mmCIF file of C-alpha atoms and ligand atoms in Angstrom:
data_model
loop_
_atom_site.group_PDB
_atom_site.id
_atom_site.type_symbol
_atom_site.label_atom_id
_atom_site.label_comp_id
_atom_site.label_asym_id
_atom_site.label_seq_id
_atom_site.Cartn_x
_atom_site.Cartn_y
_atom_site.Cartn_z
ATOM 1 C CA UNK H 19 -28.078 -14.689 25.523
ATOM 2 C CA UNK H 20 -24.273 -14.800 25.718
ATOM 3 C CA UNK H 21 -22.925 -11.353 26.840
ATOM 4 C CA UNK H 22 -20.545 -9.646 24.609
ATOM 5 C CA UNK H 23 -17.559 -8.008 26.315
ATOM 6 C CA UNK H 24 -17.337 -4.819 24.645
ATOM 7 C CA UNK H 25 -14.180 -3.699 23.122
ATOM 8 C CA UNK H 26 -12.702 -0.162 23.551
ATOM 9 C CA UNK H 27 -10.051 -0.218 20.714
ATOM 10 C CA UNK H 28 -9.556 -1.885 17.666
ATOM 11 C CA UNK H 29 -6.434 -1.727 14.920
ATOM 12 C CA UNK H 30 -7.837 -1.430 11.493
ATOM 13 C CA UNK H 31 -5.806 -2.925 8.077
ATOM 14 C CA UNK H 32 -7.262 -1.247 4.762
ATOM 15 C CA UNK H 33 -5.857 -3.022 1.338
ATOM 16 C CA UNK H 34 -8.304 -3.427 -0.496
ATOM 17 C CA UNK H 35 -7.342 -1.294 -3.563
ATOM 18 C CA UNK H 36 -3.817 1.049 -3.590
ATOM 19 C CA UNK H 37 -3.766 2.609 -0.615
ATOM 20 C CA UNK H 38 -2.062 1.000 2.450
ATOM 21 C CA UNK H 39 -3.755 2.213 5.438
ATOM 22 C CA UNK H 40 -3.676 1.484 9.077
ATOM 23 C CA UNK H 41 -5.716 3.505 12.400
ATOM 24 C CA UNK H 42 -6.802 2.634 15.471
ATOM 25 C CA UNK H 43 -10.150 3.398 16.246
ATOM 26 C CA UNK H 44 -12.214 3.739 19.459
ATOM 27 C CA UNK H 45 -15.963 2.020 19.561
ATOM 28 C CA UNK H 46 -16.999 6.306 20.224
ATOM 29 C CA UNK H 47 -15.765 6.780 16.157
ATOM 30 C CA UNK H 48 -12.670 8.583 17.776
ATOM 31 C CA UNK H 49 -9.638 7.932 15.482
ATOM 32 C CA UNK H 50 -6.389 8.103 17.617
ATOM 33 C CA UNK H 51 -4.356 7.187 14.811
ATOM 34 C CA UNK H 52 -4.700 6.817 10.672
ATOM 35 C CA UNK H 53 -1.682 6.267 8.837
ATOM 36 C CA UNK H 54 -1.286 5.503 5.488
ATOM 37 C CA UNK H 55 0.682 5.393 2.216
ATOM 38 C CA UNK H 56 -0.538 6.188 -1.261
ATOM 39 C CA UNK H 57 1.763 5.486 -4.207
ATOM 40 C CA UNK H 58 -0.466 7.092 -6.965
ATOM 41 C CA UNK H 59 2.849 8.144 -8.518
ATOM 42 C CA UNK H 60 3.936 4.245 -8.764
ATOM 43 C CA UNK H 61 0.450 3.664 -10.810
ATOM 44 C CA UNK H 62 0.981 7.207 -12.950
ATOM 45 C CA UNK H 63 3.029 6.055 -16.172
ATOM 46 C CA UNK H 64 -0.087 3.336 -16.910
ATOM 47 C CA UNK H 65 -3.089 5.037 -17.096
ATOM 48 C CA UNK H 66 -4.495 3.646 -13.858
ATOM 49 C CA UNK H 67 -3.970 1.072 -10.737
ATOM 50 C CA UNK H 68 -1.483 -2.066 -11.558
ATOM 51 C CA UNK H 69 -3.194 -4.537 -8.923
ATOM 52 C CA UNK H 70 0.287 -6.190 -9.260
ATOM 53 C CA UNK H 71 1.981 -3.059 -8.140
ATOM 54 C CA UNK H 72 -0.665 -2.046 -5.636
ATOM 55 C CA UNK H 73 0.199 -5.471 -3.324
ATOM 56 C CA UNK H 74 3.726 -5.447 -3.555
ATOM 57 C CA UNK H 75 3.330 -1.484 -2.230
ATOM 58 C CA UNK H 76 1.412 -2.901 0.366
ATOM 59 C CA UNK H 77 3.379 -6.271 1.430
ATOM 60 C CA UNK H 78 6.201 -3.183 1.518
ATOM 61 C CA UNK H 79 4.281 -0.610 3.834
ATOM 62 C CA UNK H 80 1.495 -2.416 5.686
ATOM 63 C CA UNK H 81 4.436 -3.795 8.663
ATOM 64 C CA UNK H 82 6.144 -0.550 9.410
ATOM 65 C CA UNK H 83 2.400 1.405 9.242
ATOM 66 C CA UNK H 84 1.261 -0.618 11.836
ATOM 67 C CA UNK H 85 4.266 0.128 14.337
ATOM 68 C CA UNK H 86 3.474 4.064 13.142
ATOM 69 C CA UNK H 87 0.111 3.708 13.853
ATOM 70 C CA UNK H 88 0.971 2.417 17.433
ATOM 71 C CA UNK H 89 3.342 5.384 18.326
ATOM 72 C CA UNK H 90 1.473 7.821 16.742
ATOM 73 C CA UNK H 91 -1.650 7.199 19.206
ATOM 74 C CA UNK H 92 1.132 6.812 22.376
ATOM 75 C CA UNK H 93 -0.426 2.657 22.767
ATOM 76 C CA UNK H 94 0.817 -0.544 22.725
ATOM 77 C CA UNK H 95 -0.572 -3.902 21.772
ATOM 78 C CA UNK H 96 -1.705 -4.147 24.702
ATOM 79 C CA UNK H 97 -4.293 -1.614 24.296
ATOM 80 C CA UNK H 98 -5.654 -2.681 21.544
ATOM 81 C CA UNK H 99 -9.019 -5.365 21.957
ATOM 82 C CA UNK H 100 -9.412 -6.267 17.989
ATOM 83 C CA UNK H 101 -8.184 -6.294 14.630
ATOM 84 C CA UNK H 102 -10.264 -5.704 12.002
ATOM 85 C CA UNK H 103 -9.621 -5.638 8.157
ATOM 86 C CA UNK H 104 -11.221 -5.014 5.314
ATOM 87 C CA UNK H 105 -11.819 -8.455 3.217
ATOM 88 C CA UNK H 106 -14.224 -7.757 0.739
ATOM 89 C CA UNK H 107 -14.924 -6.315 -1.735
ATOM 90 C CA UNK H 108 -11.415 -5.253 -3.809
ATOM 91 C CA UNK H 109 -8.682 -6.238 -5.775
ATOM 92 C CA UNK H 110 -7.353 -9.845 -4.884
ATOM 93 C CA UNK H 111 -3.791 -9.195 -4.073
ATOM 94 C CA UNK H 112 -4.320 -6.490 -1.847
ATOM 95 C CA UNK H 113 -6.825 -8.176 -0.212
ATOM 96 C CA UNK H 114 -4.591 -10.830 0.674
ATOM 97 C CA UNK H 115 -1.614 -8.904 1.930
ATOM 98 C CA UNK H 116 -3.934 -6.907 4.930
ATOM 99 C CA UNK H 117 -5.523 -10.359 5.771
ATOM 100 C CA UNK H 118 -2.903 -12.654 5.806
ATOM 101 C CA UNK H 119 -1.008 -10.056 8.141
ATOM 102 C CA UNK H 120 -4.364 -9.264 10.238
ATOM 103 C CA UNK H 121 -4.570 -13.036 10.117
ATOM 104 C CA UNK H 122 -0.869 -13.467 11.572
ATOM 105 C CA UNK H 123 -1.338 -10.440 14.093
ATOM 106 C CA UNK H 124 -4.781 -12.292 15.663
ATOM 107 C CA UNK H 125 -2.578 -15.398 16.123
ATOM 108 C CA UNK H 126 0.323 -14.145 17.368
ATOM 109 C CA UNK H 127 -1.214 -11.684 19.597
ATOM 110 C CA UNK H 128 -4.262 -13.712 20.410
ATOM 111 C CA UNK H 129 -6.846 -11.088 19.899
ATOM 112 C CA UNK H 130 -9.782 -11.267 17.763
ATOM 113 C CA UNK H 131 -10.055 -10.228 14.213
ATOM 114 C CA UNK H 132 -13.209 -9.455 11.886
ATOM 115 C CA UNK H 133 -13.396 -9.411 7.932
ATOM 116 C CA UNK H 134 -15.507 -6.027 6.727
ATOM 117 C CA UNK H 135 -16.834 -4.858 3.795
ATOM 118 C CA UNK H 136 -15.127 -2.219 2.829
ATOM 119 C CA UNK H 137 -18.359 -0.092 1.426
ATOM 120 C CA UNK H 138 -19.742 -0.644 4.785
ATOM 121 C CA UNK H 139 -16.863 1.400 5.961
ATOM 122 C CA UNK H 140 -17.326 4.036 3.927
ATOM 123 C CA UNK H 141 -21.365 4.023 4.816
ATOM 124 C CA UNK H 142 -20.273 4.918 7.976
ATOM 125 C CA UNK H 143 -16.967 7.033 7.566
ATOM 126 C CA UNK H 144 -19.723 10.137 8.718
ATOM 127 C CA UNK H 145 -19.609 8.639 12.420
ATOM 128 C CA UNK H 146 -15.736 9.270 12.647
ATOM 129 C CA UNK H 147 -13.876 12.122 14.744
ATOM 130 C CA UNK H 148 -10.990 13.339 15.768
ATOM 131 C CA UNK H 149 -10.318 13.422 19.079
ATOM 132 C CA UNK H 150 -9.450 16.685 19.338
ATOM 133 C CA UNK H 151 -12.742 18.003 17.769
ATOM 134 C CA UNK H 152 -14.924 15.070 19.482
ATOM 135 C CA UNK H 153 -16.691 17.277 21.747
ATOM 136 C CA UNK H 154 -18.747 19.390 18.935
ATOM 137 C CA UNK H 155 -19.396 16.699 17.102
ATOM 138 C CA UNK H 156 -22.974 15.529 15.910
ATOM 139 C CA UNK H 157 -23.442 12.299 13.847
ATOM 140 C CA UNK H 158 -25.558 11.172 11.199
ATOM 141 C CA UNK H 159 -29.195 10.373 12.632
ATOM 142 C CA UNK H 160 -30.759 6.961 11.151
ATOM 143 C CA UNK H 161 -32.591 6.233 8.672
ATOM 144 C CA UNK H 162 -30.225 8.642 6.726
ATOM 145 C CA UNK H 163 -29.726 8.234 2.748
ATOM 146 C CA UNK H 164 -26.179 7.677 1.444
ATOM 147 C CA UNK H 165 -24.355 8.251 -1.423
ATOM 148 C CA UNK H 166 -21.408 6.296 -1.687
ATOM 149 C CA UNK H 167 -19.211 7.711 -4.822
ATOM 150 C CA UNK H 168 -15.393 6.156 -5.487
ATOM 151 C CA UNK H 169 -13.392 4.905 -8.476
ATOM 152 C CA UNK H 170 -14.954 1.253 -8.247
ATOM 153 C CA UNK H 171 -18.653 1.954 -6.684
ATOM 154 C CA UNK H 172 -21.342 4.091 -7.252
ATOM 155 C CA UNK H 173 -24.404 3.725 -5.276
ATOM 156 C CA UNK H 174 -26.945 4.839 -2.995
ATOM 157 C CA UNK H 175 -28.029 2.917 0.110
ATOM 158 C CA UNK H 176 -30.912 3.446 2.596
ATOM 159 C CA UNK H 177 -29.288 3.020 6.060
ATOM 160 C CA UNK H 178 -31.911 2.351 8.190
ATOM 161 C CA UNK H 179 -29.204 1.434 11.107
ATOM 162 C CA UNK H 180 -25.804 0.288 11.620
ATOM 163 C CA UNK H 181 -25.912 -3.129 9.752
ATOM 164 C CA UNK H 182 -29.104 -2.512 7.975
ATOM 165 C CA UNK H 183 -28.174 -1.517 4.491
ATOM 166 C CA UNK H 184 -30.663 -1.361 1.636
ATOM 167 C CA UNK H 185 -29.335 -0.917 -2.116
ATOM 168 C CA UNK H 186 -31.446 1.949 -3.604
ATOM 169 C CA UNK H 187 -29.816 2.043 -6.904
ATOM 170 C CA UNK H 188 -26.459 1.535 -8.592
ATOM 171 C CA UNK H 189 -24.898 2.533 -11.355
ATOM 172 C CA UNK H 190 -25.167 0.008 -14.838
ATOM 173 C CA UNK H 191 -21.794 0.607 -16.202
ATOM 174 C CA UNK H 192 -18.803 3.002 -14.889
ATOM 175 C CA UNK H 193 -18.328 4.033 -11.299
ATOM 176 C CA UNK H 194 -18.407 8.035 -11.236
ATOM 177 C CA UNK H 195 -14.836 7.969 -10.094
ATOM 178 C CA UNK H 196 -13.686 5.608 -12.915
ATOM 179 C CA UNK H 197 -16.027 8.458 -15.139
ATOM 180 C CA UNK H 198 -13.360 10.953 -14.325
ATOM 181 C CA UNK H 199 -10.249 9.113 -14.407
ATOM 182 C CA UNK H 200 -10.926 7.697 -17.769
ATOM 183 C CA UNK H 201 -12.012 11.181 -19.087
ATOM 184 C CA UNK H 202 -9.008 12.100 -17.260
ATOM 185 C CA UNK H 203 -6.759 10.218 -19.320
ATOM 186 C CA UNK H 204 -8.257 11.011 -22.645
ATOM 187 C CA UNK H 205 -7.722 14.775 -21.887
ATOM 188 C CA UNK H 206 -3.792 14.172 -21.491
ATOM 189 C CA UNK H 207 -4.183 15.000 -17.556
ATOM 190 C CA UNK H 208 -2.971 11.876 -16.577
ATOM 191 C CA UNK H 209 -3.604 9.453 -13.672
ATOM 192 C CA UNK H 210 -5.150 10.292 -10.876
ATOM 193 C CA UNK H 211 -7.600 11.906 -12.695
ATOM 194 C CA UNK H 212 -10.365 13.405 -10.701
ATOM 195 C CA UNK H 213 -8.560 15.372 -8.619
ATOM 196 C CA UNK H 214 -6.889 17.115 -11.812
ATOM 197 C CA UNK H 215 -10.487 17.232 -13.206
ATOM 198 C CA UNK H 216 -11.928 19.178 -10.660
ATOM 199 C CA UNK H 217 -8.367 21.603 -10.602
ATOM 200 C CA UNK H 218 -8.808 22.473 -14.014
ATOM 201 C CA UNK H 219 -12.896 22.868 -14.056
ATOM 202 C CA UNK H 220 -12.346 25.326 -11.756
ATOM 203 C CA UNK H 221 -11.609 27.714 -14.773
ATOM 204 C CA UNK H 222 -13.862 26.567 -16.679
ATOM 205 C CA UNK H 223 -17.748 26.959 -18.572
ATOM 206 C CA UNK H 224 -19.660 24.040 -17.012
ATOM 207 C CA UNK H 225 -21.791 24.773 -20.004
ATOM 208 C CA UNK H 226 -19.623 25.426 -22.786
ATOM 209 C CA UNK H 227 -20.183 21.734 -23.689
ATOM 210 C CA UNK H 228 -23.733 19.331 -23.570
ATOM 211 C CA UNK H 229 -22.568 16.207 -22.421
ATOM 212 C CA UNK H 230 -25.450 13.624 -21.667
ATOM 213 C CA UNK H 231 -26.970 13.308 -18.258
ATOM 214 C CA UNK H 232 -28.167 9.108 -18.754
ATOM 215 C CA UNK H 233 -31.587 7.755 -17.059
ATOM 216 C CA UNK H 234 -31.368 11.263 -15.092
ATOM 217 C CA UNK H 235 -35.408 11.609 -16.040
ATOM 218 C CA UNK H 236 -36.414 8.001 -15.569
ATOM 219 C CA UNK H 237 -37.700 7.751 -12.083
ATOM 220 C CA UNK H 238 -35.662 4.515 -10.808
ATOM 221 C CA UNK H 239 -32.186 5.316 -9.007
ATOM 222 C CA UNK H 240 -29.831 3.413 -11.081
ATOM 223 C CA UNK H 241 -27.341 5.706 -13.158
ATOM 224 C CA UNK H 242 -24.790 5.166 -15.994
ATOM 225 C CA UNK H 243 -21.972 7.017 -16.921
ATOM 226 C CA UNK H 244 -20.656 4.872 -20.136
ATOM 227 C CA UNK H 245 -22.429 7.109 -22.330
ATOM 228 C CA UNK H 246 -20.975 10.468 -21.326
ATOM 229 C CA UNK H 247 -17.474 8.707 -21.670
ATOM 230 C CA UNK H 248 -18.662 7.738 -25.262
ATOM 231 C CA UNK H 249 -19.757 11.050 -25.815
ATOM 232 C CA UNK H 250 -16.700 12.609 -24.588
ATOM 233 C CA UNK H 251 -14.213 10.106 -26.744
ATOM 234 C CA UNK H 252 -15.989 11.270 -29.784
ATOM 235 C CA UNK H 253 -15.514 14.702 -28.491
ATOM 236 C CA UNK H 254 -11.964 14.350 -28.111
ATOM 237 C CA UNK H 255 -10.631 12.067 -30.697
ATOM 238 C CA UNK H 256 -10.940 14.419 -33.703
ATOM 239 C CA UNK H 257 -8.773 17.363 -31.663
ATOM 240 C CA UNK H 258 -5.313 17.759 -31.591
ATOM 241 C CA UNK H 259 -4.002 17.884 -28.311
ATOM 242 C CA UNK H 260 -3.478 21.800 -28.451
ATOM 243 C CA UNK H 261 -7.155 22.136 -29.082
ATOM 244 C CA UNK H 262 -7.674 19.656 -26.215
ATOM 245 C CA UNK H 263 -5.329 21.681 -24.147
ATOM 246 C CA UNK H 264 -6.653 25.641 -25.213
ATOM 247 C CA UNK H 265 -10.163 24.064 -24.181
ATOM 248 C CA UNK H 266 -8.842 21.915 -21.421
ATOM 249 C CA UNK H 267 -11.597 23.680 -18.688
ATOM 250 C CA UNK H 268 -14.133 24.565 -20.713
ATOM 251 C CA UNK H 269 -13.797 20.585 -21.099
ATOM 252 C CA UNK H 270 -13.567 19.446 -17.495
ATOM 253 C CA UNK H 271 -16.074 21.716 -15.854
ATOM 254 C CA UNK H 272 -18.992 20.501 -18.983
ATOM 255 C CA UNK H 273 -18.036 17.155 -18.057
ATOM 256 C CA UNK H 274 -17.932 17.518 -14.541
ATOM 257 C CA UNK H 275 -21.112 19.243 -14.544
ATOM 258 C CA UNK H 276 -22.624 16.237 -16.038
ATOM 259 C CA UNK H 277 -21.607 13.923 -13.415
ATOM 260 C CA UNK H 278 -22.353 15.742 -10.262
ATOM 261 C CA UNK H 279 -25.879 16.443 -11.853
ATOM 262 C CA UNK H 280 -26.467 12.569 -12.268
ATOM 263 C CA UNK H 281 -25.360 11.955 -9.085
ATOM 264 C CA UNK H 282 -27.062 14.653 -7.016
ATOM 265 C CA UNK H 283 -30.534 14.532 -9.127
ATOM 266 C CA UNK H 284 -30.604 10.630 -8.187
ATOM 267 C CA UNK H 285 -29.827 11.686 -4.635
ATOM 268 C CA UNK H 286 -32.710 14.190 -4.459
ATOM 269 C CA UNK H 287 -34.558 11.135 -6.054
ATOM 270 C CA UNK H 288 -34.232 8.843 -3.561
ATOM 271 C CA UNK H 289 -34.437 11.348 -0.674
ATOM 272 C CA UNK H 290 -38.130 12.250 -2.158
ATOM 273 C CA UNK H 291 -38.963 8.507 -2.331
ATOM 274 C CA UNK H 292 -38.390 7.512 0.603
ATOM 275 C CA UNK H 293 -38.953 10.693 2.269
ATOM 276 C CA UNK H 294 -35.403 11.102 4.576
ATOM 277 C CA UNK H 295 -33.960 14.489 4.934
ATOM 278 C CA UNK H 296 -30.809 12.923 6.575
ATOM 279 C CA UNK H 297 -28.178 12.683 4.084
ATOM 280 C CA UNK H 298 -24.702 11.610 3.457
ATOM 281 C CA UNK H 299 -22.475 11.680 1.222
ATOM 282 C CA UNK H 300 -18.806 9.585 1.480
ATOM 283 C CA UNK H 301 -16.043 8.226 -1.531
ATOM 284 C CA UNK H 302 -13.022 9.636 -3.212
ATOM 285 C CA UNK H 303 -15.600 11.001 -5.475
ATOM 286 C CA UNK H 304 -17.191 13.103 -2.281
ATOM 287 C CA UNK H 305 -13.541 15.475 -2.672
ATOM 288 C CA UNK H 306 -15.166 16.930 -5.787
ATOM 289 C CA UNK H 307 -15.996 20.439 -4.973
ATOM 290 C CA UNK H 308 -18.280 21.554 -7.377
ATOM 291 C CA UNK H 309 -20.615 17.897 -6.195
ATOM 292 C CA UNK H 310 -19.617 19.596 -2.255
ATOM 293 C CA UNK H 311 -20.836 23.348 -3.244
ATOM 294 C CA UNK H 312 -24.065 21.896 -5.387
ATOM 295 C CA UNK H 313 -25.017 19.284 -2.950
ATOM 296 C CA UNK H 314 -24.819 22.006 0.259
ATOM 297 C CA UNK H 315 -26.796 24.632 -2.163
ATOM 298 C CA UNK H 316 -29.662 21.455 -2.633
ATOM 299 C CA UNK H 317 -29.467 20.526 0.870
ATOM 300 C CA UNK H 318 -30.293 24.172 1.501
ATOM 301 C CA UNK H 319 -33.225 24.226 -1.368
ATOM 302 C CA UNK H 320 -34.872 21.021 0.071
ATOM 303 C CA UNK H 321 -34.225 20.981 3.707
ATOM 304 C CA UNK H 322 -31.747 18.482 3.634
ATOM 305 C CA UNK H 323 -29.595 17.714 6.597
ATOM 306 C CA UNK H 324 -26.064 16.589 4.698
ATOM 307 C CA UNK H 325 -23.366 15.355 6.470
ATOM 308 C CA UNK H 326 -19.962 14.901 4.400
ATOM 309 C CA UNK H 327 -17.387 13.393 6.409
ATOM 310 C CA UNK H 328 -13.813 15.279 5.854
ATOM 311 C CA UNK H 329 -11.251 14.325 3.315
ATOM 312 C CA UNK H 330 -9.104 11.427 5.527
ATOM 313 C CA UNK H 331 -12.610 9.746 5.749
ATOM 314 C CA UNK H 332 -13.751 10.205 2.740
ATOM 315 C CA UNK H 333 -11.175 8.791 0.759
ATOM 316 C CA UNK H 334 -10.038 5.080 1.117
ATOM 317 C CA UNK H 335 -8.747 5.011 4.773
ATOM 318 C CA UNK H 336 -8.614 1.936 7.965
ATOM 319 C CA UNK H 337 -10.201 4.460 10.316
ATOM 320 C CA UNK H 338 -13.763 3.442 8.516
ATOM 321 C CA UNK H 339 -12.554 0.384 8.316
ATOM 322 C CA UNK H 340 -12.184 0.265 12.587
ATOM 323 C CA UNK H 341 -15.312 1.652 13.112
ATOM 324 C CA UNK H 342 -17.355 -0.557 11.285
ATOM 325 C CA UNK H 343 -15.374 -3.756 12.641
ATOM 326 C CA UNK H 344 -15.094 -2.734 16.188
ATOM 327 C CA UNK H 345 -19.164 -2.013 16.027
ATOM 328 C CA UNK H 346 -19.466 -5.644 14.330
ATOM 329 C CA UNK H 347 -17.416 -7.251 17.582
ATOM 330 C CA UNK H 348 -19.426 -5.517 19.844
ATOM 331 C CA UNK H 349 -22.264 -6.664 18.281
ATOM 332 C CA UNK H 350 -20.901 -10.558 19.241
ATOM 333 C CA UNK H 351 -19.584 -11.569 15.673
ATOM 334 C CA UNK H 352 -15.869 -12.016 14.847
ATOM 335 C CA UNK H 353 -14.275 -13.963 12.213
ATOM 336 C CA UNK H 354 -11.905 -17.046 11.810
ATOM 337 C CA UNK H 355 -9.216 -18.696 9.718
ATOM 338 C CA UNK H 356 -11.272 -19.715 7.343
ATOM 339 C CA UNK H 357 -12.534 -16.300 6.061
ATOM 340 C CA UNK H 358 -10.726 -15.670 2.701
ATOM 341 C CA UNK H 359 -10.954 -12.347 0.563
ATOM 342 C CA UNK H 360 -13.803 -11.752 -1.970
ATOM 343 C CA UNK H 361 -13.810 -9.515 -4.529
ATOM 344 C CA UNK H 362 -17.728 -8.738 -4.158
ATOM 345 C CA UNK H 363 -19.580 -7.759 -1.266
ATOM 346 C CA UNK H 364 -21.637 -11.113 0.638
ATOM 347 C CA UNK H 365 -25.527 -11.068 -0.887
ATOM 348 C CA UNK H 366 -26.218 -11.139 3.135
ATOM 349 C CA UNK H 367 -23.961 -7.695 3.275
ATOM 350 C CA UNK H 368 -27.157 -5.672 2.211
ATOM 351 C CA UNK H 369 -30.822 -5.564 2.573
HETATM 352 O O1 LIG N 30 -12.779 6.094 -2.336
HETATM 353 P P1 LIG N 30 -11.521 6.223 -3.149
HETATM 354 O O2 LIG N 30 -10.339 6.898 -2.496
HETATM 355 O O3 LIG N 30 -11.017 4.821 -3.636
HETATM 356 C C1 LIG N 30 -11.883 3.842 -4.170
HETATM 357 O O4 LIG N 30 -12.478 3.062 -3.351
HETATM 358 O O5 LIG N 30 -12.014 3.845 -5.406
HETATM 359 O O6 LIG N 30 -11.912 6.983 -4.509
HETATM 360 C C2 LIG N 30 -10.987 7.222 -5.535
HETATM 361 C C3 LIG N 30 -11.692 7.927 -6.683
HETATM 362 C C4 LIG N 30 -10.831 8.051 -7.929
HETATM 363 O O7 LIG N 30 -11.564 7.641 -9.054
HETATM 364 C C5 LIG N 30 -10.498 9.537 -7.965
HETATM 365 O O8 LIG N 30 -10.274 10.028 -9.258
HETATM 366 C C6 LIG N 30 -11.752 10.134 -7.355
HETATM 367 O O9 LIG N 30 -12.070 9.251 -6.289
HETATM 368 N N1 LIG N 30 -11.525 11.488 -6.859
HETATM 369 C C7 LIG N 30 -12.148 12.581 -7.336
HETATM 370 C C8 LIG N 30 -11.612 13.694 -6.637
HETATM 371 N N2 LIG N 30 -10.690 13.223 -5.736
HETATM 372 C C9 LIG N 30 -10.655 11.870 -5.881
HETATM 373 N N3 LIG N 30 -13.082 12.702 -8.289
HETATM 374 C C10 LIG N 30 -13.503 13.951 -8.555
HETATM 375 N N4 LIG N 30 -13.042 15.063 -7.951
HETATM 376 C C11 LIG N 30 -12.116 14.976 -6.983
HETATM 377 N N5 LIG N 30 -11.667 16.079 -6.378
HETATM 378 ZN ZN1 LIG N 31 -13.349 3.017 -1.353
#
């Protein structure tokens, strides 16, 4: 068998939705650099994410967050092995913008470059440290259950290993994080929602309102979250926005409530099934902090070791984006011209 020479370093590109984001990332998980640019202020006045907005923000940041990236870790090019970028899955144009460029850089610079999935960068966001706080650190132990929560995917995977992803269950309909940014919007709080959610549930009665908890008794892992947004439009529409607004987190927190029980009920779920105590949990979605206080309080119940990787990982970022890629190199595979972006994950991608 050929032997792979094993990279130290690789500069990660992350496109894929609105965020521009660039880090360099060592094959240890130790981020020396993440950079990156969110314009949700750009995407505010409609409702939610203009793909056409979200690549020209990128063709407009991604150069000039690379050079940052370099002088915030003190390198060069020269210290860096590989590129890798996130090509699948996402919204078209941004795809395009961190490839073609990752593309360019591979060329120019003649250093190789690999496409990821960009949920398999979140999968293993958990792995990533600073390098500062490196020497503390413990990481996830395999087989560990994960629960992978953001404004486009909602899912839970069995990872039995790096690159050996199973699909446990999904959800049917809405993403949890598209769940509160739609309810967001509704509620007059404006885009991005879940953040402003969880602000003003803070306040609030998680139980001053019953919203439905779908499929939360049936014993399979898939979830929906279309029915709770029904439930809450029919809620809503008959108010006037000052009874919206003297309720506002009485609202939030019932409807909050609703999704983090879903989500962490499943969880449980699937840990019982397939009897894992490691957990983790990664996504936008993973900021929440009444999902962060209930999920420590069950890990606590059940035994559960949970491992939520901070905020910068959490969240769309190119320092999960690194990992993953400069793992994938090591492991021999790379990619070529030919790959093109895809805006769903490879059948091959999981289990
Ligand atoms: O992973 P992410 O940054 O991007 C995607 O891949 O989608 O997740 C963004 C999602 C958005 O739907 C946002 O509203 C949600 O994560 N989110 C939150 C919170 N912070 C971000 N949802 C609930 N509570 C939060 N604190
Ligand atoms: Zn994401």
């Amino acid at each position: 068998m050929k032997e792979v020479v094993q990279m130290e370093l690789a500069l990660a590109v992350e496109t894929s939705c609105d965020d521009t984001s660039v880090a360099i990332v060592g094959k240890d998980g130790v981020v020396h650099s993440l950079v990156s640019a969110t314009k949700d202020l750009d995407h505010e006045p409609y409702g939610g994410i203009v793909p056409e907005i979200a690549s020209r923000n990128h063709s407009k940041h991604l150069l000039p967050l690379i050079d940052k990236s370099l002088s915030q870790a003190q390198m060069q090019w020269a210290d860096i092995d590989g590129l890798a970028v996130t090509n699948r899955p996402g919204l078209m144009g941004s795809l395009i913008v961190g490839l073609v460029t990752v593309k360019s850089l591979s060329q120019a610079l003649g250093k190789p470059f690999i496409g990821v999935n960009h949920l398999e960068g979140h999968l293993l966001a958990a792995f990533l440290k600073d390098k500062n706080t490196a020497d503390g650190f413990t990481p996830p132990q395999f087989p560990f259950v994960a629960l992978a929560i953001s404004g486009g995917h909602t899912t839970i995977y069995l990872v039995e290993d790096f690159f050996r992803y199973k699909v446990l269950g999904s959800t049917k309909d809405d993403a949890a994080g598209e769940a509160f940014d739609k309810f967001a919007k509704m509620a007059g709080l404006g885009f991005p929602g879940g953040v402003r959610v969880d602000q003003m549930a803070q306040k609030g009665d998680p139980k001053a309102h019953d919203f439905p908890r779908s499929m939360i008794l049936e014993p399979h892992l898939d979830m929906s979250f279309s029915g709770l947004k029904s439930s809450a439009q029919r809620l809503l529409s008959p108010m006037t926005a000052e009874q919206i607004s003297a309720q506002l987190s009485d609202l939030c927190a019932s409807y909050q409530e609703a999704i983090v029980d879903v989500l962490l009920h499943k969880l449980l779920k699937a840990c019982q099934q397939s009897k894992i105590k490691n957990v983790v949990i990664t996504g936008g979605v993973s900021a929440n902090s009444r999902l962060r206080a209930k999920a420590s309080a069950m890990a606590q119940q059940h035994q559960l070791t949970l491992s939520i990787p901070p905020l910068a990982y959490c969240t769309d970022n190119a320092a999960m984006i690194g990992y993953a890629g400069i793992l994938r190199m090591n492991n021999g595979e790379h990619s070529d011209l030919s790959v093109g972006p895809a805006p769903r994950s490879y059948q091959n991608d999981f289990l």
